[in-house]
Amino acid sequence: MVEFLNLKAINARFENELKNACAKVIDSGWYIQGKEVEEFEKNFADYCGSKFAIGVANGLDALILSLRAWKEMGLVSEGDEVIVPGNTYIASVLAISENKLTPKFIEPDRNTFNIKASEIENHITKKTKAVLPVHLYGQICEMEEIKKIANKHNLLILEDSAQSHGAKINGKKAGSWGDAAGFSFYPGKNLGALGDAGIITSDSAEFSEIVRAIANYGSKRKYINDFQGVNSRLDEMQAAMLNVKLKYLDIDIELRRNIASKYLRGMTNDLIRLPEVINDEAHVWHLFVVQTDYREQLANYLKSRGINTLIHYPIPPHKQKAYHHYNEQRLPLTEKIHESVLSLPIDPTMTEEQIQEVIIAVNEFKI
Ligand SMILES: *Cc1c(COP(=O)(O)O)cnc(C)c1O
């Protein structure tokens, strides 16, 4: 039996440390905006190689509030266009529409699933103010090229780094390339809290101060409100969990890379297309996503052999009821990807036997 992701086993490895950290927070009597958050923000900014990090309630808020801060700064206004991949999790798009900005869906690369600089450049209009690259499934986008295009056209970059903590291009990590980046610590992410949590990274002091204020009732000083803000804060308990788990993130990434490299070498079934990797450090393998014309059969077959799979994602945002006014838009590549992707288990606690079990089962799949 191979679970898709065994969160209990993942966290059990740090059981004592997590329980001690919990107890410390309980005993401190201080639960919001305290030392754990401050320490985690510093640790995570250091980890990413960015100057600032601002803890928020979840990954979606990290993206929403970043765009909101740019609105408050006068850098974008209602109706402006934000370029976003058609194949992404709905959160990337919700962040745009929540701010009354217009999502401009573009097609990804068929092999890496990520958007490319050339495709971005083809879709820039007078109203385009920002681009929202998503480092999908854990692989960082070609950020050097994207940055060049953004600079050339004066576009802001907001990285959706929710799936890519630690992914690098030329040694520079996801979250340190854009003008801002949003991360999620949803329990199933590579760095997962034990509840909801998120963070924004940036090198801009002005942006960081404003976004922090917006996330805290629009207030920089207690009872003085500069913005019509919201309450979206990272709490002490989750920050304490994350301070423990951040220390082990690189180990877990290596464990995921080891599984991925075994899958890539071992899987030889012609019915299945393996994911393409730019290079080792670029991918942190949040998900191992294969493509096949026989997705349902493959998922059912693996299930019958005790191997659980998931689909990321079954319906692209522009085909969702929530975005009914985009339903007629054609994004053939994106739609094809959504019809053919299947995520195989990739979990840092998988045993060697389980890894081999998945490889053998995939290789024995026939139609
Ligand atoms: C998980 C995820 C988010 C949202 O994070 P939450 O913490 O669940 O709000 C945003 N974008 C992508 C690509 C994600 O995978």
mmCIF file of N, CA, C and O in Angstrom, residues 161-204:
data_model
loop_
_atom_site.group_PDB
_atom_site.id
_atom_site.type_symbol
_atom_site.label_atom_id
_atom_site.label_comp_id
_atom_site.label_asym_id
_atom_site.label_seq_id
_atom_site.Cartn_x
_atom_site.Cartn_y
_atom_site.Cartn_z
ATOM 1 N N SER A 161 5.069 30.946 -5.330
ATOM 2 C CA SER A 161 6.083 29.974 -4.911
ATOM 3 C C SER A 161 5.518 28.921 -3.975
ATOM 4 O O SER A 161 6.269 28.235 -3.273
ATOM 5 N N ALA A 162 4.192 28.788 -3.982
ATOM 6 C CA ALA A 162 3.516 27.902 -3.024
ATOM 7 C C ALA A 162 3.992 26.450 -3.093
ATOM 8 O O ALA A 162 3.899 25.720 -2.112
ATOM 9 N N GLN A 163 4.508 26.041 -4.272
ATOM 10 C CA GLN A 163 4.911 24.639 -4.424
ATOM 11 C C GLN A 163 6.422 24.476 -4.545
ATOM 12 O O GLN A 163 6.890 23.389 -4.849
ATOM 13 N N SER A 164 7.178 25.551 -4.327
ATOM 14 C CA SER A 164 8.573 25.493 -4.778
ATOM 15 C C SER A 164 9.592 26.024 -3.776
ATOM 16 O O SER A 164 10.638 26.522 -4.176
ATOM 17 N N HIS A 165 9.317 25.907 -2.476
ATOM 18 C CA HIS A 165 10.286 26.339 -1.464
ATOM 19 C C HIS A 165 11.635 25.670 -1.741
ATOM 20 O O HIS A 165 11.725 24.445 -1.742
ATOM 21 N N GLY A 166 12.654 26.476 -1.976
ATOM 22 C CA GLY A 166 14.006 25.912 -2.130
ATOM 23 C C GLY A 166 14.434 25.643 -3.560
ATOM 24 O O GLY A 166 15.601 25.331 -3.796
ATOM 25 N N ALA A 167 13.528 25.762 -4.539
ATOM 26 C CA ALA A 167 13.923 25.538 -5.936
ATOM 27 C C ALA A 167 14.817 26.690 -6.397
ATOM 28 O O ALA A 167 14.590 27.835 -6.024
ATOM 29 N N LYS A 168 15.853 26.386 -7.201
ATOM 30 C CA LYS A 168 16.851 27.413 -7.555
ATOM 31 C C LYS A 168 17.157 27.458 -9.040
ATOM 32 O O LYS A 168 17.118 26.432 -9.714
ATOM 33 N N ILE A 169 17.517 28.666 -9.476
ATOM 34 C CA ILE A 169 18.148 28.854 -10.790
ATOM 35 C C ILE A 169 19.473 29.551 -10.524
ATOM 36 O O ILE A 169 19.492 30.614 -9.890
ATOM 37 N N ASN A 170 20.553 28.980 -10.989
ATOM 38 C CA ASN A 170 21.884 29.531 -10.732
ATOM 39 C C ASN A 170 22.084 29.898 -9.264
ATOM 40 O O ASN A 170 22.593 30.970 -8.935
ATOM 41 N N GLY A 171 21.659 29.032 -8.393
ATOM 42 C CA GLY A 171 21.860 29.223 -6.965
ATOM 43 C C GLY A 171 20.908 30.208 -6.309
ATOM 44 O O GLY A 171 20.940 30.391 -5.095
ATOM 45 N N LYS A 172 20.035 30.850 -7.105
ATOM 46 C CA LYS A 172 19.127 31.864 -6.560
ATOM 47 C C LYS A 172 17.738 31.237 -6.421
ATOM 48 O O LYS A 172 17.188 30.687 -7.375
ATOM 49 N N LYS A 173 17.180 31.362 -5.220
ATOM 50 C CA LYS A 173 15.974 30.585 -4.913
ATOM 51 C C LYS A 173 14.660 31.229 -5.334
ATOM 52 O O LYS A 173 14.562 32.458 -5.459
ATOM 53 N N ALA A 174 13.655 30.393 -5.515
ATOM 54 C CA ALA A 174 12.279 30.849 -5.714
ATOM 55 C C ALA A 174 11.929 31.798 -4.572
ATOM 56 O O ALA A 174 12.270 31.535 -3.420
ATOM 57 N N GLY A 175 11.277 32.885 -4.894
ATOM 58 C CA GLY A 175 10.917 33.853 -3.862
ATOM 59 C C GLY A 175 11.899 35.004 -3.776
ATOM 60 O O GLY A 175 11.630 36.004 -3.118
ATOM 61 N N SER A 176 13.059 34.868 -4.461
ATOM 62 C CA SER A 176 14.033 35.966 -4.421
ATOM 63 C C SER A 176 14.178 36.625 -5.791
ATOM 64 O O SER A 176 14.991 37.526 -5.976
ATOM 65 N N TRP A 177 13.392 36.157 -6.777
ATOM 66 C CA TRP A 177 13.517 36.695 -8.139
ATOM 67 C C TRP A 177 12.567 37.850 -8.412
ATOM 68 O O TRP A 177 12.916 38.818 -9.071
ATOM 69 N N GLY A 178 11.352 37.722 -7.928
ATOM 70 C CA GLY A 178 10.315 38.692 -8.263
ATOM 71 C C GLY A 178 10.374 39.942 -7.402
ATOM 72 O O GLY A 178 11.220 40.065 -6.508
ATOM 73 N N ASP A 179 9.472 40.886 -7.684
ATOM 74 C CA ASP A 179 9.311 42.045 -6.805
ATOM 75 C C ASP A 179 8.696 41.608 -5.490
ATOM 76 O O ASP A 179 8.881 42.236 -4.455
ATOM 77 N N ALA A 180 7.942 40.522 -5.558
ATOM 78 C CA ALA A 180 7.386 39.902 -4.362
ATOM 79 C C ALA A 180 7.071 38.448 -4.699
ATOM 80 O O ALA A 180 6.995 38.078 -5.876
ATOM 81 N N ALA A 181 6.909 37.641 -3.652
ATOM 82 C CA ALA A 181 6.542 36.233 -3.865
ATOM 83 C C ALA A 181 5.617 35.800 -2.752
ATOM 84 O O ALA A 181 5.716 36.279 -1.615
ATOM 85 N N GLY A 182 4.711 34.900 -3.086
ATOM 86 C CA GLY A 182 3.813 34.328 -2.080
ATOM 87 C C GLY A 182 4.122 32.852 -1.885
ATOM 88 O O GLY A 182 4.283 32.112 -2.861
ATOM 89 N N PHE A 183 4.235 32.441 -0.629
ATOM 90 C CA PHE A 183 4.457 31.027 -0.279
ATOM 91 C C PHE A 183 3.295 30.524 0.563
ATOM 92 O O PHE A 183 2.718 31.276 1.350
ATOM 93 N N SER A 184 3.015 29.234 0.417
ATOM 94 C CA SER A 184 2.019 28.580 1.262
ATOM 95 C C SER A 184 2.706 27.552 2.146
ATOM 96 O O SER A 184 3.641 26.884 1.711
ATOM 97 N N PHE A 185 2.220 27.443 3.384
ATOM 98 C CA PHE A 185 2.675 26.357 4.267
ATOM 99 C C PHE A 185 1.511 25.446 4.618
ATOM 100 O O PHE A 185 1.439 24.897 5.713
ATOM 101 N N TYR A 186 0.558 25.344 3.711
ATOM 102 C CA TYR A 186 -0.513 24.356 3.824
ATOM 103 C C TYR A 186 0.145 23.020 4.179
ATOM 104 O O TYR A 186 1.238 22.721 3.676
ATOM 105 N N PRO A 187 -0.489 22.201 5.050
ATOM 106 C CA PRO A 187 0.210 21.006 5.552
ATOM 107 C C PRO A 187 0.830 20.100 4.481
ATOM 108 O O PRO A 187 1.877 19.503 4.708
ATOM 109 N N GLY A 188 0.220 20.020 3.311
ATOM 110 C CA GLY A 188 0.739 19.127 2.275
ATOM 111 C C GLY A 188 1.855 19.701 1.419
ATOM 112 O O GLY A 188 2.397 19.021 0.555
ATOM 113 N N LYS A 189 2.216 20.959 1.628
ATOM 114 C CA LYS A 189 3.308 21.542 0.826
ATOM 115 C C LYS A 189 4.651 20.991 1.315
ATOM 116 O O LYS A 189 4.738 20.411 2.395
ATOM 117 N N ASN A 190 5.707 21.220 0.549
ATOM 118 C CA ASN A 190 7.005 20.664 0.944
ATOM 119 C C ASN A 190 7.442 21.162 2.321
ATOM 120 O O ASN A 190 8.047 20.426 3.081
ATOM 121 N N LEU A 191 7.158 22.432 2.605
ATOM 122 C CA LEU A 191 7.319 22.929 3.973
ATOM 123 C C LEU A 191 5.905 23.205 4.464
ATOM 124 O O LEU A 191 5.289 24.199 4.078
ATOM 125 N N GLY A 192 5.394 22.307 5.287
ATOM 126 C CA GLY A 192 3.994 22.397 5.706
ATOM 127 C C GLY A 192 3.864 22.690 7.189
ATOM 128 O O GLY A 192 4.580 22.127 8.014
ATOM 129 N N ALA A 193 2.943 23.592 7.518
ATOM 130 C CA ALA A 193 2.623 23.847 8.921
ATOM 131 C C ALA A 193 1.669 22.744 9.399
ATOM 132 O O ALA A 193 1.416 21.770 8.683
ATOM 133 N N LEU A 194 1.154 22.883 10.623
ATOM 134 C CA LEU A 194 0.168 21.932 11.112
ATOM 135 C C LEU A 194 -1.186 22.628 11.147
ATOM 136 O O LEU A 194 -1.964 22.527 12.093
ATOM 137 N N GLY A 195 -1.437 23.345 10.068
ATOM 138 C CA GLY A 195 -2.639 24.149 9.908
ATOM 139 C C GLY A 195 -2.360 25.068 8.730
ATOM 140 O O GLY A 195 -1.437 24.812 7.959
ATOM 141 N N ASP A 196 -3.114 26.143 8.611
ATOM 142 C CA ASP A 196 -2.873 27.080 7.513
ATOM 143 C C ASP A 196 -1.794 28.094 7.885
ATOM 144 O O ASP A 196 -1.732 28.554 9.032
ATOM 145 N N ALA A 197 -0.976 28.454 6.902
ATOM 146 C CA ALA A 197 0.027 29.496 7.098
ATOM 147 C C ALA A 197 0.598 29.893 5.746
ATOM 148 O O ALA A 197 0.551 29.112 4.798
ATOM 149 N N GLY A 198 1.126 31.112 5.674
ATOM 150 C CA GLY A 198 1.742 31.573 4.426
ATOM 151 C C GLY A 198 2.727 32.679 4.717
ATOM 152 O O GLY A 198 2.830 33.166 5.859
ATOM 153 N N ILE A 199 3.480 33.084 3.690
ATOM 154 C CA ILE A 199 4.441 34.168 3.879
ATOM 155 C C ILE A 199 4.673 34.884 2.545
ATOM 156 O O ILE A 199 4.481 34.285 1.478
ATOM 157 N N ILE A 200 5.034 36.146 2.643
ATOM 158 C CA ILE A 200 5.395 36.952 1.471
ATOM 159 C C ILE A 200 6.871 37.288 1.594
ATOM 160 O O ILE A 200 7.316 37.666 2.684
ATOM 161 N N THR A 201 7.626 37.158 0.505
ATOM 162 C CA THR A 201 9.018 37.609 0.531
ATOM 163 C C THR A 201 9.196 38.757 -0.459
ATOM 164 O O THR A 201 8.488 38.837 -1.460
ATOM 165 N N SER A 202 10.143 39.634 -0.153
ATOM 166 C CA SER A 202 10.437 40.769 -1.037
ATOM 167 C C SER A 202 11.747 41.417 -0.612
ATOM 168 O O SER A 202 12.192 41.261 0.528
ATOM 169 N N ASP A 203 12.356 42.148 -1.539
ATOM 170 C CA ASP A 203 13.543 42.935 -1.198
ATOM 171 C C ASP A 203 13.196 44.399 -0.954
ATOM 172 O O ASP A 203 14.066 45.194 -0.607
ATOM 173 N N SER A 204 11.932 44.758 -1.151
ATOM 174 C CA SER A 204 11.545 46.154 -1.008
ATOM 175 C C SER A 204 11.043 46.459 0.409
ATOM 176 O O SER A 204 10.053 45.895 0.878
#
